[in-house]
Amino acid sequence: MRAIILAAGLGLRLQQQPGEQFPKCLLRFDGMTLLERHLQMLDAAGVHEVVLALGFQPESVEAELKRIGWPRPVEIMLNPRYDLGSVLTVHTVADALTRGGDVLLMDADVLYDERILAALVAGDHANRLLIDRDFETGDEPVKLCLKDGVPVELRKQVAANLAYDTIGESVGFFRLREETAQRFAQIVAGYIDSGRANLPHEEAVRDLLLERSHVFETADVTGAPWIEIDFPNDVERASADILPLLQPLVGAPR
């Protein structure tokens, strides 16, 4: 199993001061960056093959890898047009998507409990989504809607006439089987070829779900603490509300 961590963006919505911007994966909570937390949790879960999709200030992320002395190889792939949508970043790492085995596609800007990752990696081979039914309504969360357990929508805006029986927020992590990852890479390439490189990669995931060519499981992680960090108040909430609920991490492998 391979983890692809998407960490290319500018993080403009955090409203950092000019000259003080840095990749969101370098945000620190209790002295540890999100990047180090990702690596430690993946390693503890038995996922040792990690690909970092970088763009903005890649040297800062590389410096963090050296600072923490991470002992396992981490493959770095660069998206030079990181100012465009994340679908272009996914296209940049198409080789990592399609080289075989299950793939975890993960946003870098998430602070999360080990139960979140455990639900994602459980079992041998699976296509899996994560849903949190306890979410704040509004325009920002990416909603995942199910009908009889089948995904019928993955978007921030849900059509008023959509028929579904379950709705929740999609955690920014997806698990894809080998053949599903290959189809996903094809869909992403279609976005690039048709001039839609400025779109979020969730739109391509949505297309994959709705074409129904691959069966997806949905793991309910309601009650497990996590937060996606987009705005300054998310940083405050992460420190005050989420961090105290997380299980302590084991040390880095040696």
GROMACS .gro file of C-alpha atoms in nm:
model
  254
    1MET     CA    1   0.000   0.000   0.000
    2ARG     CA    2   0.127   0.344  -0.099
    3ALA     CA    3   0.033   0.680   0.049
    4ILE     CA    4   0.028   0.990  -0.169
    5ILE     CA    5   0.014   1.307   0.041
    6LEU     CA    6  -0.102   1.617  -0.144
    7ALA     CA    7   0.097   1.910  -0.005
    8ALA     CA    8   0.152   2.140  -0.303
    9GLY     CA    9  -0.080   2.433  -0.230
   10LEU     CA   10  -0.019   2.788  -0.110
   11GLY     CA   11  -0.262   2.781   0.180
   12LEU     CA   12  -0.375   3.135   0.102
   13ARG     CA   13  -0.691   3.110   0.308
   14LEU     CA   14  -0.485   3.092   0.626
   15GLN     CA   15  -0.411   3.463   0.563
   16GLN     CA   16  -0.050   3.437   0.669
   17GLN     CA   17   0.149   3.759   0.654
   18PRO     CA   18   0.344   3.825   0.331
   19GLY     CA   19   0.684   3.667   0.358
   20GLU     CA   20   0.563   3.429   0.629
   21GLN     CA   21   0.372   3.183   0.412
   22PHE     CA   22   0.471   2.820   0.429
   23PRO     CA   23   0.316   2.486   0.326
   24LYS     CA   24   0.031   2.385   0.554
   25CYS     CA   25   0.189   2.047   0.620
   26LEU     CA   26   0.448   2.239   0.826
   27LEU     CA   27   0.189   2.373   1.071
   28ARG     CA   28   0.292   2.269   1.421
   29PHE     CA   29   0.070   2.128   1.693
   30ASP     CA   30   0.227   2.046   2.027
   31GLY     CA   31   0.569   2.093   1.866
   32MET     CA   32   0.511   1.848   1.581
   33THR     CA   33   0.434   1.932   1.220
   34LEU     CA   34   0.139   1.781   1.035
   35LEU     CA   35   0.392   1.619   0.804
   36GLU     CA   36   0.567   1.434   1.084
   37ARG     CA   37   0.231   1.325   1.226
   38HIS     CA   38   0.132   1.185   0.886
   39LEU     CA   39   0.457   0.993   0.855
   40GLN     CA   40   0.447   0.851   1.205
   41MET     CA   41   0.085   0.740   1.178
   42LEU     CA   42   0.133   0.585   0.836
   43ASP     CA   43   0.441   0.401   0.956
   44ALA     CA   44   0.258   0.270   1.262
   45ALA     CA   45  -0.020   0.149   1.030
   46GLY     CA   46   0.230  -0.043   0.817
   47VAL     CA   47   0.231   0.200   0.524
   48HIS     CA   48   0.600   0.256   0.451
   49GLU     CA   49   0.586   0.376   0.091
   50VAL     CA   50   0.513   0.748   0.091
   51VAL     CA   51   0.499   0.995  -0.196
   52LEU     CA   52   0.489   1.368  -0.123
   53ALA     CA   53   0.330   1.585  -0.391
   54LEU     CA   54   0.489   1.926  -0.342
   55GLY     CA   55   0.475   2.263  -0.515
   56PHE     CA   56   0.496   2.571  -0.295
   57GLN     CA   57   0.829   2.595  -0.110
   58PRO     CA   58   0.933   2.232  -0.157
   59GLU     CA   59   1.269   2.311   0.000
   60SER     CA   60   1.092   2.389   0.329
   61VAL     CA   61   0.929   2.046   0.332
   62GLU     CA   62   1.255   1.876   0.240
   63ALA     CA   63   1.424   2.063   0.525
   64GLU     CA   64   1.159   1.932   0.765
   65LEU     CA   65   1.228   1.576   0.654
   66LYS     CA   66   1.594   1.629   0.731
   67ARG     CA   67   1.519   1.800   1.063
   68ILE     CA   68   1.312   1.510   1.192
   69GLY     CA   69   1.563   1.260   1.054
   70TRP     CA   70   1.295   1.043   0.899
   71PRO     CA   71   1.470   0.709   0.842
   72ARG     CA   72   1.259   0.576   0.556
   73PRO     CA   73   1.275   0.698   0.195
   74VAL     CA   74   1.009   0.954   0.103
   75GLU     CA   75   0.958   1.009  -0.269
   76ILE     CA   76   0.903   1.371  -0.373
   77MET     CA   77   0.719   1.476  -0.687
   78LEU     CA   78   0.684   1.843  -0.783
   79ASN     CA   79   0.395   2.034  -0.938
   80PRO     CA   80   0.547   2.359  -1.070
   81ARG     CA   81   0.198   2.503  -1.132
   82TYR     CA   82   0.084   2.463  -0.773
   83ASP     CA   83  -0.117   2.785  -0.807
   84LEU     CA   84  -0.373   2.592  -1.012
   85GLY     CA   85  -0.615   2.328  -0.882
   86SER     CA   86  -0.523   2.015  -0.692
   87VAL     CA   87  -0.635   1.799  -0.986
   88LEU     CA   88  -0.314   1.910  -1.157
   89THR     CA   89  -0.113   1.799  -0.854
   90VAL     CA   90  -0.277   1.457  -0.875
   91HIS     CA   91  -0.191   1.443  -1.245
   92THR     CA   92   0.170   1.523  -1.154
   93VAL     CA   93   0.184   1.207  -0.941
   94ALA     CA   94   0.010   0.984  -1.198
   95ASP     CA   95   0.306   0.745  -1.195
   96ALA     CA   96   0.266   0.690  -0.822
   97LEU     CA   97  -0.106   0.630  -0.873
   98THR     CA   98  -0.061   0.366  -1.139
   99ARG     CA   99   0.249   0.166  -1.048
  100GLY     CA  100   0.048  -0.103  -0.870
  101GLY     CA  101  -0.108  -0.184  -0.534
  102ASP     CA  102  -0.365  -0.001  -0.326
  103VAL     CA  103  -0.318   0.376  -0.300
  104LEU     CA  104  -0.409   0.615  -0.020
  105LEU     CA  105  -0.473   0.966  -0.150
  106MET     CA  106  -0.447   1.206   0.144
  107ASP     CA  107  -0.473   1.581   0.194
  108ALA     CA  108  -0.176   1.710   0.393
  109ASP     CA  109  -0.368   1.973   0.591
  110VAL     CA  110  -0.560   1.737   0.820
  111LEU     CA  111  -0.503   1.680   1.193
  112TYR     CA  112  -0.661   1.345   1.275
  113ASP     CA  113  -0.687   1.058   1.519
  114GLU     CA  114  -0.539   0.716   1.454
  115ARG     CA  115  -0.893   0.574   1.426
  116ILE     CA  116  -0.933   0.770   1.103
  117LEU     CA  117  -0.634   0.604   0.943
  118ALA     CA  118  -0.719   0.262   1.087
  119ALA     CA  119  -1.058   0.277   0.915
  120LEU     CA  120  -0.891   0.366   0.587
  121VAL     CA  121  -0.624   0.092   0.580
  122ALA     CA  122  -0.821  -0.199   0.728
  123GLY     CA  123  -0.830  -0.516   0.519
  124ASP     CA  124  -0.640  -0.629   0.214
  125HIS     CA  125  -0.776  -0.457  -0.096
  126ALA     CA  126  -1.059  -0.205  -0.107
  127ASN     CA  127  -1.192   0.115  -0.252
  128ARG     CA  128  -1.289   0.316   0.053
  129LEU     CA  129  -1.429   0.655   0.148
  130LEU     CA  130  -1.454   0.802   0.496
  131ILE     CA  131  -1.766   0.980   0.619
  132ASP     CA  132  -1.826   1.185   0.933
  133ARG     CA  133  -2.199   1.230   0.994
  134ASP     CA  134  -2.138   1.485   1.272
  135PHE     CA  135  -2.046   1.789   1.066
  136GLU     CA  136  -2.121   2.158   1.045
  137THR     CA  137  -2.354   2.250   0.764
  138GLY     CA  138  -2.249   2.525   0.527
  139ASP     CA  139  -2.070   2.579   0.201
  140GLU     CA  140  -1.721   2.471   0.309
  141PRO     CA  141  -1.745   2.098   0.396
  142VAL     CA  142  -1.727   1.852   0.108
  143LYS     CA  143  -2.044   1.649   0.154
  144LEU     CA  144  -2.061   1.277   0.089
  145CYS     CA  145  -2.415   1.153   0.021
  146LEU     CA  146  -2.512   0.786   0.017
  147LYS     CA  147  -2.821   0.603  -0.104
  148ASP     CA  148  -2.847   0.245   0.022
  149GLY     CA  149  -2.475   0.260   0.097
  150VAL     CA  150  -2.381   0.373  -0.255
  151PRO     CA  151  -2.214   0.715  -0.304
  152VAL     CA  152  -2.442   0.947  -0.502
  153GLU     CA  153  -2.270   1.281  -0.443
  154LEU     CA  154  -1.935   1.425  -0.338
  155ARG     CA  155  -1.946   1.803  -0.347
  156LYS     CA  156  -1.970   2.113  -0.131
  157GLN     CA  157  -2.307   2.195  -0.287
  158VAL     CA  158  -2.576   1.926  -0.287
  159ALA     CA  159  -2.867   1.958  -0.527
  160ALA     CA  160  -3.200   2.010  -0.350
  161ASN     CA  161  -3.366   1.726  -0.543
  162LEU     CA  162  -3.093   1.468  -0.479
  163ALA     CA  163  -3.222   1.145  -0.327
  164TYR     CA  164  -3.003   1.011  -0.045
  165ASP     CA  165  -3.047   0.853   0.298
  166THR     CA  166  -2.710   0.942   0.456
  167ILE     CA  167  -2.509   1.262   0.445
  168GLY     CA  168  -2.185   1.357   0.612
  169GLU     CA  169  -1.856   1.530   0.555
  170SER     CA  170  -1.597   1.352   0.348
  171VAL     CA  171  -1.263   1.323   0.524
  172GLY     CA  172  -0.998   1.427   0.271
  173PHE     CA  173  -0.862   1.072   0.240
  174PHE     CA  174  -0.944   0.810  -0.025
  175ARG     CA  175  -0.830   0.452  -0.073
  176LEU     CA  176  -0.815   0.312  -0.426
  177ARG     CA  177  -0.749  -0.039  -0.547
  178GLU     CA  178  -0.489  -0.082  -0.821
  179GLU     CA  179  -0.735  -0.093  -1.110
  180THR     CA  180  -0.942   0.190  -0.960
  181ALA     CA  181  -0.634   0.410  -0.922
  182GLN     CA  182  -0.554   0.352  -1.288
  183ARG     CA  183  -0.905   0.457  -1.392
  184PHE     CA  184  -0.883   0.760  -1.164
  185ALA     CA  185  -0.557   0.864  -1.331
  186GLN     CA  186  -0.733   0.846  -1.668
  187ILE     CA  187  -1.015   1.069  -1.544
  188VAL     CA  188  -0.763   1.319  -1.405
  189ALA     CA  189  -0.575   1.322  -1.737
  190GLY     CA  190  -0.904   1.403  -1.907
  191TYR     CA  191  -0.942   1.706  -1.682
  192ILE     CA  192  -0.601   1.832  -1.785
  193ASP     CA  193  -0.658   1.767  -2.154
  194SER     CA  194  -0.991   1.955  -2.146
  195GLY     CA  195  -0.850   2.264  -1.975
  196ARG     CA  196  -0.986   2.194  -1.627
  197ALA     CA  197  -0.653   2.190  -1.442
  198ASN     CA  198  -0.780   2.460  -1.206
  199LEU     CA  199  -1.036   2.234  -1.038
  200PRO     CA  200  -1.008   2.046  -0.707
  201HIS     CA  201  -0.926   1.678  -0.735
  202GLU     CA  202  -1.247   1.590  -0.552
  203GLU     CA  203  -1.431   1.666  -0.876
  204ALA     CA  204  -1.241   1.384  -1.046
  205VAL     CA  205  -1.310   1.154  -0.749
  206ARG     CA  206  -1.679   1.244  -0.788
  207ASP     CA  207  -1.671   1.144  -1.154
  208LEU     CA  208  -1.510   0.814  -1.058
  209LEU     CA  209  -1.781   0.745  -0.800
  210LEU     CA  210  -2.072   0.838  -1.023
  211GLU     CA  211  -1.965   0.631  -1.322
  212ARG     CA  212  -2.014   0.326  -1.098
  213SER     CA  213  -1.738   0.129  -1.269
  214HIS     CA  214  -1.582   0.043  -0.933
  215VAL     CA  215  -1.751  -0.047  -0.605
  216PHE     CA  216  -1.667   0.170  -0.304
  217GLU     CA  217  -1.701   0.094   0.064
  218THR     CA  218  -1.775   0.375   0.309
  219ALA     CA  219  -1.626   0.370   0.658
  220ASP     CA  220  -1.813   0.576   0.917
  221VAL     CA  221  -1.564   0.764   1.137
  222THR     CA  222  -1.823   0.971   1.321
  223GLY     CA  223  -1.690   1.046   1.669
  224ALA     CA  224  -1.323   1.018   1.579
  225PRO     CA  225  -1.157   1.362   1.612
  226TRP     CA  226  -1.018   1.529   1.301
  227ILE     CA  227  -1.011   1.867   1.132
  228GLU     CA  228  -0.912   2.001   0.792
  229ILE     CA  229  -0.718   2.323   0.831
  230ASP     CA  230  -0.809   2.595   0.582
  231PHE     CA  231  -0.869   2.910   0.787
  232PRO     CA  232  -0.709   3.078   1.090
  233ASN     CA  233  -0.993   2.967   1.317
  234ASP     CA  234  -0.926   2.608   1.208
  235VAL     CA  235  -0.577   2.635   1.356
  236GLU     CA  236  -0.727   2.754   1.684
  237ARG     CA  237  -0.986   2.476   1.685
  238ALA     CA  238  -0.723   2.218   1.602
  239SER     CA  239  -0.512   2.321   1.902
  240ALA     CA  240  -0.794   2.373   2.150
  241ASP     CA  241  -1.049   2.107   2.054
  242ILE     CA  242  -0.888   1.832   1.845
  243LEU     CA  243  -0.531   1.795   1.970
  244PRO     CA  244  -0.627   1.710   2.332
  245LEU     CA  245  -0.841   1.420   2.204
  246LEU     CA  246  -0.571   1.252   1.996
  247GLN     CA  247  -0.385   0.943   2.106
  248PRO     CA  248  -0.012   1.003   2.173
  249LEU     CA  249   0.207   0.908   1.879
  250VAL     CA  250   0.483   0.654   1.899
  251GLY     CA  251   0.834   0.768   1.814
  252ALA     CA  252   0.976   0.762   1.463
  253PRO     CA  253   1.119   0.426   1.347
  254ARG     CA  254   1.491   0.375   1.381
   0.00000   0.00000   0.00000
